[in-house]
Amino acid sequence: MSSQAQGDPELVVVGSCMTDLVSVSTRLPNIGETIHGHKFFIGFGGKGANQCIQAARLGAKVSMICKVGKDSFGNDYVENFIKNSVSTAFVGQAGDAATGVASIMVNNEGQNAIIIVAGANLLLDSEDLKKAAGTISRAKVMVCQLEITPAVSLEALKIAHTYGVKTIFNPAPAIPDLDPQFYIYSDVFCCNESEAEILTGFPVRCPEDAGKAGSILIKRDCKLVIVTLGAEGCVVLSAEDTTPKHIPTRKVKAVDTTLQVK
């Protein structure tokens, strides 16, 4: 598929695309129960695609490396990338798997129940990375997460590292037995408080806790760790400066943290 963005990208994202199917009702149904909802919408999601689109909207030249299905959701996703000036040169469409979807039920209090079917996301493989190696080598930064096969994310980090490209790794969704090589090949290891807790086994309830969890990650050979804390900002520390630094943020009204808001 031809790219719509001109020139080499500054940022390459290797990751997931999910079509979110969202139903809103006053309450969540019990098992076996059918209830009426009052709102439904379809949105573009997936951690990788979200990061890619937001970087493009901030003005970066971005290329996405991913797999979607050869279906209507996949076609819509390709069009959305083009609309947002993202290179689609390495957006593959698989004929033997559907585009990844998340079926989301939300009640009026914001509580939800979600079923994710990764679909074509899990078909992204080493061959796809080899085809994109030239583009990765010319980028300034590459970003990965864990919504595709973890071994593929790790291979992407290694390829970027070989070419001296700065790597940012977002270990989400977190897995307790994360391959230790992820720490070594991530120039920036960025996780939220719940992910930090899963990875370290240390409860994270405040910035001080985040600093302690970050220190554990630094000891695993991370170069720089960022633990995000939502409304509380983030905590940053590095191998060169192991003293945790809390960076507060200004309060904002969150519209949606999972969808690409139009």
Short mmCIF file of C-alpha atoms in Angstrom, two decimals:
data_model
loop_
_atom_site.label_atom_id
_atom_site.label_comp_id
_atom_site.label_asym_id
_atom_site.label_seq_id
_atom_site.Cartn_x
_atom_site.Cartn_y
_atom_site.Cartn_z
CA MET A 1 0.00 0.00 0.00
CA SER A 2 1.42 3.40 -0.94
CA SER A 3 2.21 6.04 1.63
CA GLN A 4 0.41 9.36 1.70
CA ALA A 5 2.96 11.20 3.85
CA GLN A 6 6.02 12.69 2.14
CA GLY A 7 9.64 12.16 3.20
CA ASP A 8 11.19 9.92 5.83
CA PRO A 9 9.26 9.79 9.09
CA GLU A 10 10.68 11.25 12.28
CA LEU A 11 8.69 8.77 14.33
CA VAL A 12 7.83 5.13 13.65
CA VAL A 13 5.17 3.38 15.71
CA VAL A 14 5.04 -0.43 15.76
CA GLY A 15 1.79 -1.49 17.36
CA SER A 16 -1.91 -2.13 17.41
CA CYS A 17 -5.07 -0.89 15.75
CA MET A 18 -8.43 -1.56 17.39
CA THR A 19 -11.90 -0.58 16.27
CA ASP A 20 -13.91 0.28 19.40
CA LEU A 21 -17.60 -0.65 19.42
CA VAL A 22 -19.06 1.28 22.35
CA SER A 23 -22.53 0.84 23.85
CA VAL A 24 -23.69 3.10 26.67
CA SER A 25 -26.51 2.21 29.09
CA THR A 26 -27.66 3.26 32.55
CA ARG A 27 -26.17 0.07 34.00
CA LEU A 28 -24.20 -2.98 32.86
CA PRO A 29 -26.27 -6.11 32.11
CA ASN A 30 -26.16 -9.17 34.33
CA ILE A 31 -25.08 -12.49 32.83
CA GLY A 32 -27.74 -13.67 30.38
CA GLU A 33 -29.64 -10.38 30.54
CA THR A 34 -30.56 -8.12 27.62
CA ILE A 35 -31.06 -4.43 28.37
CA HIS A 36 -31.63 -1.26 26.33
CA GLY A 37 -28.80 1.21 25.81
CA HIS A 38 -29.15 4.88 24.90
CA LYS A 39 -25.99 5.51 22.86
CA PHE A 40 -23.71 3.64 20.44
CA PHE A 41 -20.66 4.76 18.52
CA ILE A 42 -17.67 3.34 16.68
CA GLY A 43 -14.24 4.80 17.35
CA PHE A 44 -10.60 4.31 16.32
CA GLY A 45 -8.55 2.85 19.17
CA GLY A 46 -5.54 0.67 19.89
CA LYS A 47 -2.58 1.91 21.91
CA GLY A 48 -0.19 2.02 18.96
CA ALA A 49 -2.54 3.79 16.59
CA ASN A 50 -3.57 6.29 19.28
CA GLN A 51 0.07 7.22 19.93
CA CYS A 52 0.70 7.47 16.20
CA ILE A 53 -2.27 9.73 15.47
CA GLN A 54 -1.58 12.05 18.39
CA ALA A 55 2.07 12.45 17.34
CA ALA A 56 0.92 13.31 13.80
CA ARG A 57 -1.56 15.86 15.15
CA LEU A 58 1.27 17.45 17.10
CA GLY A 59 3.15 17.96 13.83
CA ALA A 60 5.50 14.98 13.61
CA LYS A 61 6.07 13.01 10.39
CA VAL A 62 4.88 9.56 11.40
CA SER A 63 4.83 6.06 9.92
CA MET A 64 2.68 3.25 11.35
CA ILE A 65 3.74 -0.40 11.16
CA CYS A 66 0.70 -2.57 11.85
CA LYS A 67 -1.78 -5.12 10.55
CA VAL A 68 -5.50 -4.64 10.06
CA GLY A 69 -8.03 -6.91 8.33
CA LYS A 70 -9.08 -6.74 4.72
CA ASP A 71 -12.55 -5.64 5.86
CA SER A 72 -14.60 -2.47 6.28
CA PHE A 73 -13.02 -1.67 9.66
CA GLY A 74 -9.55 -2.10 8.16
CA ASN A 75 -10.40 0.11 5.19
CA ASP A 76 -11.73 2.78 7.54
CA TYR A 77 -8.54 2.60 9.58
CA VAL A 78 -6.33 3.11 6.53
CA GLU A 79 -8.45 6.11 5.52
CA ASN A 80 -8.14 7.52 9.04
CA PHE A 81 -4.35 7.29 8.91
CA ILE A 82 -4.29 9.06 5.54
CA LYS A 83 -6.67 11.73 6.85
CA ASN A 84 -4.24 12.37 9.72
CA SER A 85 -1.17 12.50 7.42
CA VAL A 86 0.29 9.21 8.68
CA SER A 87 2.36 7.12 6.27
CA THR A 88 0.54 3.87 5.40
CA ALA A 89 3.46 2.27 3.57
CA PHE A 90 3.64 -0.47 6.21
CA VAL A 91 0.00 -0.78 7.16
CA GLY A 92 -0.76 -4.33 6.04
CA GLN A 93 -4.24 -5.74 5.41
CA ALA A 94 -4.60 -9.42 6.20
CA GLY A 95 -7.17 -11.53 4.40
CA ASP A 96 -7.18 -14.30 6.99
CA ALA A 97 -8.03 -12.29 10.12
CA ALA A 98 -10.40 -9.50 11.03
CA THR A 99 -9.34 -6.04 12.16
CA GLY A 100 -8.85 -6.00 15.93
CA VAL A 101 -11.97 -4.94 17.83
CA ALA A 102 -12.92 -4.00 21.37
CA SER A 103 -16.55 -4.45 22.36
CA ILE A 104 -17.09 -1.97 25.18
CA MET A 105 -20.12 -1.59 27.47
CA VAL A 106 -20.20 1.55 29.61
CA ASN A 107 -22.69 2.62 32.28
CA ASN A 108 -23.61 6.16 33.31
CA GLU A 109 -20.96 6.14 36.06
CA GLY A 110 -18.23 5.35 33.57
CA GLN A 111 -17.76 1.76 34.70
CA ASN A 112 -17.17 -0.62 31.84
CA ALA A 113 -16.81 -4.20 30.65
CA ILE A 114 -14.59 -4.86 27.64
CA ILE A 115 -13.93 -7.82 25.37
CA ILE A 116 -10.93 -7.43 23.05
CA VAL A 117 -10.33 -9.59 19.97
CA ALA A 118 -6.81 -8.80 18.73
CA GLY A 119 -7.40 -10.31 15.28
CA ALA A 120 -4.98 -9.09 12.61
CA ASN A 121 -2.79 -7.37 15.21
CA LEU A 122 -1.33 -10.76 16.10
CA LEU A 123 -0.32 -11.40 12.47
CA LEU A 124 2.30 -8.62 12.44
CA ASP A 125 5.56 -10.55 12.25
CA SER A 126 9.32 -10.48 11.60
CA GLU A 127 8.87 -10.29 7.83
CA ASP A 128 6.82 -7.10 8.22
CA LEU A 129 9.60 -5.59 10.35
CA LYS A 130 12.27 -6.56 7.82
CA LYS A 131 10.35 -4.78 5.06
CA ALA A 132 10.20 -1.65 7.23
CA ALA A 133 13.80 -1.81 8.49
CA GLY A 134 14.99 0.92 6.12
CA THR A 135 12.32 3.32 7.32
CA ILE A 136 13.04 2.46 10.96
CA SER A 137 16.76 3.10 10.42
CA ARG A 138 16.10 6.65 9.18
CA ALA A 139 13.69 7.61 11.95
CA LYS A 140 14.62 9.62 15.03
CA VAL A 141 12.34 7.73 17.42
CA MET A 142 10.45 4.43 17.49
CA VAL A 143 7.57 3.58 19.84
CA CYS A 144 6.31 0.10 20.80
CA GLN A 145 3.71 -1.38 23.16
CA LEU A 146 2.39 -4.86 24.02
CA GLU A 147 -0.94 -5.09 22.16
CA ILE A 148 0.80 -7.03 19.40
CA THR A 149 2.84 -10.22 19.91
CA PRO A 150 5.48 -9.27 22.54
CA ALA A 151 8.30 -11.00 20.62
CA VAL A 152 7.56 -8.76 17.62
CA SER A 153 7.73 -5.61 19.76
CA LEU A 154 11.05 -6.76 21.19
CA GLU A 155 12.44 -7.45 17.73
CA ALA A 156 11.38 -3.97 16.62
CA LEU A 157 13.22 -2.44 19.59
CA LYS A 158 16.34 -4.41 18.70
CA ILE A 159 16.21 -3.27 15.06
CA ALA A 160 15.90 0.36 16.13
CA HIS A 161 18.73 -0.06 18.64
CA THR A 162 20.98 -1.48 15.92
CA TYR A 163 20.56 1.73 13.90
CA GLY A 164 20.94 4.06 16.86
CA VAL A 165 17.28 5.09 16.78
CA LYS A 166 15.91 6.24 20.14
CA THR A 167 13.32 3.79 21.49
CA ILE A 168 10.29 4.43 23.66
CA PHE A 169 8.56 1.39 25.12
CA ASN A 170 5.12 1.48 26.71
CA PRO A 171 4.64 -1.91 28.49
CA ALA A 172 0.87 -1.95 28.09
CA PRO A 173 -0.98 -4.10 28.74
CA ALA A 174 1.60 -5.10 31.35
CA ILE A 175 2.66 -8.71 31.85
CA PRO A 176 4.36 -9.81 35.12
CA ASP A 177 7.00 -11.98 33.41
CA LEU A 178 8.15 -9.38 30.89
CA ASP A 179 11.25 -10.47 28.98
CA PRO A 180 14.23 -8.72 30.67
CA GLN A 181 15.53 -7.64 27.25
CA PHE A 182 12.70 -5.08 27.03
CA TYR A 183 14.39 -3.08 29.80
CA ILE A 184 17.76 -3.17 28.06
CA TYR A 185 16.54 -2.12 24.60
CA SER A 186 14.25 0.70 25.78
CA ASP A 187 15.85 4.14 25.89
CA VAL A 188 12.68 5.44 27.54
CA PHE A 189 10.57 2.99 29.54
CA CYS A 190 7.18 4.65 30.09
CA CYS A 191 4.46 2.97 32.17
CA ASN A 192 1.50 4.07 34.29
CA GLU A 193 1.06 3.31 37.97
CA SER A 194 -0.85 0.04 37.52
CA GLU A 195 1.67 -1.23 34.96
CA ALA A 196 4.56 -0.29 37.25
CA GLU A 197 2.90 -2.24 40.06
CA ILE A 198 2.40 -5.35 37.88
CA LEU A 199 6.00 -5.24 36.67
CA THR A 200 7.64 -4.66 40.04
CA GLY A 201 5.15 -6.11 42.54
CA PHE A 202 5.39 -2.80 44.45
CA PRO A 203 2.06 -1.02 45.14
CA VAL A 204 1.94 2.44 43.53
CA ARG A 205 -0.49 4.82 45.23
CA CYS A 206 1.39 8.13 45.18
CA PRO A 207 4.41 9.85 43.59
CA GLU A 208 6.72 8.51 46.32
CA ASP A 209 5.60 4.95 45.53
CA ALA A 210 6.13 5.62 41.83
CA GLY A 211 9.70 6.66 42.57
CA LYS A 212 10.37 3.42 44.42
CA ALA A 213 8.87 1.33 41.62
CA GLY A 214 10.89 3.33 39.10
CA SER A 215 14.07 2.60 41.06
CA ILE A 216 13.36 -1.12 40.76
CA LEU A 217 13.02 -0.72 36.99
CA ILE A 218 16.27 1.25 36.76
CA LYS A 219 18.04 -1.64 38.49
CA ARG A 220 16.80 -3.86 35.64
CA ASP A 221 19.00 -1.82 33.25
CA CYS A 222 16.44 0.75 32.08
CA LYS A 223 18.12 3.95 30.92
CA LEU A 224 15.25 6.30 31.73
CA VAL A 225 11.95 5.50 33.45
CA ILE A 226 8.75 7.55 33.39
CA VAL A 227 5.88 6.46 35.64
CA THR A 228 2.73 8.35 34.66
CA LEU A 229 0.20 9.12 37.39
CA GLY A 230 -2.80 10.59 35.57
CA ALA A 231 -3.92 13.80 37.26
CA GLU A 232 -0.84 13.65 39.52
CA GLY A 233 1.57 14.07 36.61
CA CYS A 234 4.53 11.71 36.44
CA VAL A 235 7.74 10.63 38.14
CA VAL A 236 11.01 10.53 36.16
CA LEU A 237 14.37 8.99 36.97
CA SER A 238 17.33 7.71 35.00
CA ALA A 239 20.42 5.54 35.28
CA GLU A 240 22.51 8.73 35.38
CA ASP A 241 20.31 10.46 37.96
CA THR A 242 18.54 7.88 40.11
CA THR A 243 16.79 10.47 42.30
CA PRO A 244 13.06 10.35 41.42
CA LYS A 245 11.63 13.69 40.26
CA HIS A 246 7.89 14.34 40.51
CA ILE A 247 6.59 16.49 37.65
CA PRO A 248 3.05 17.72 38.40
CA THR A 249 0.57 18.56 35.66
CA ARG A 250 -2.20 21.09 35.35
CA LYS A 251 -5.72 19.80 35.85
CA VAL A 252 -7.73 19.12 32.70
CA LYS A 253 -11.10 17.58 31.95
CA ALA A 254 -10.51 14.17 30.41
CA VAL A 255 -12.71 13.64 27.36
CA ASP A 256 -11.63 10.09 26.53
CA THR A 257 -8.36 8.28 27.21
CA THR A 258 -8.83 5.40 24.77
CA LEU A 259 -10.24 6.86 21.55
CA GLN A 260 -8.84 9.20 18.90
CA VAL A 261 -11.14 12.15 19.59
CA LYS A 262 -12.11 13.93 16.38
#
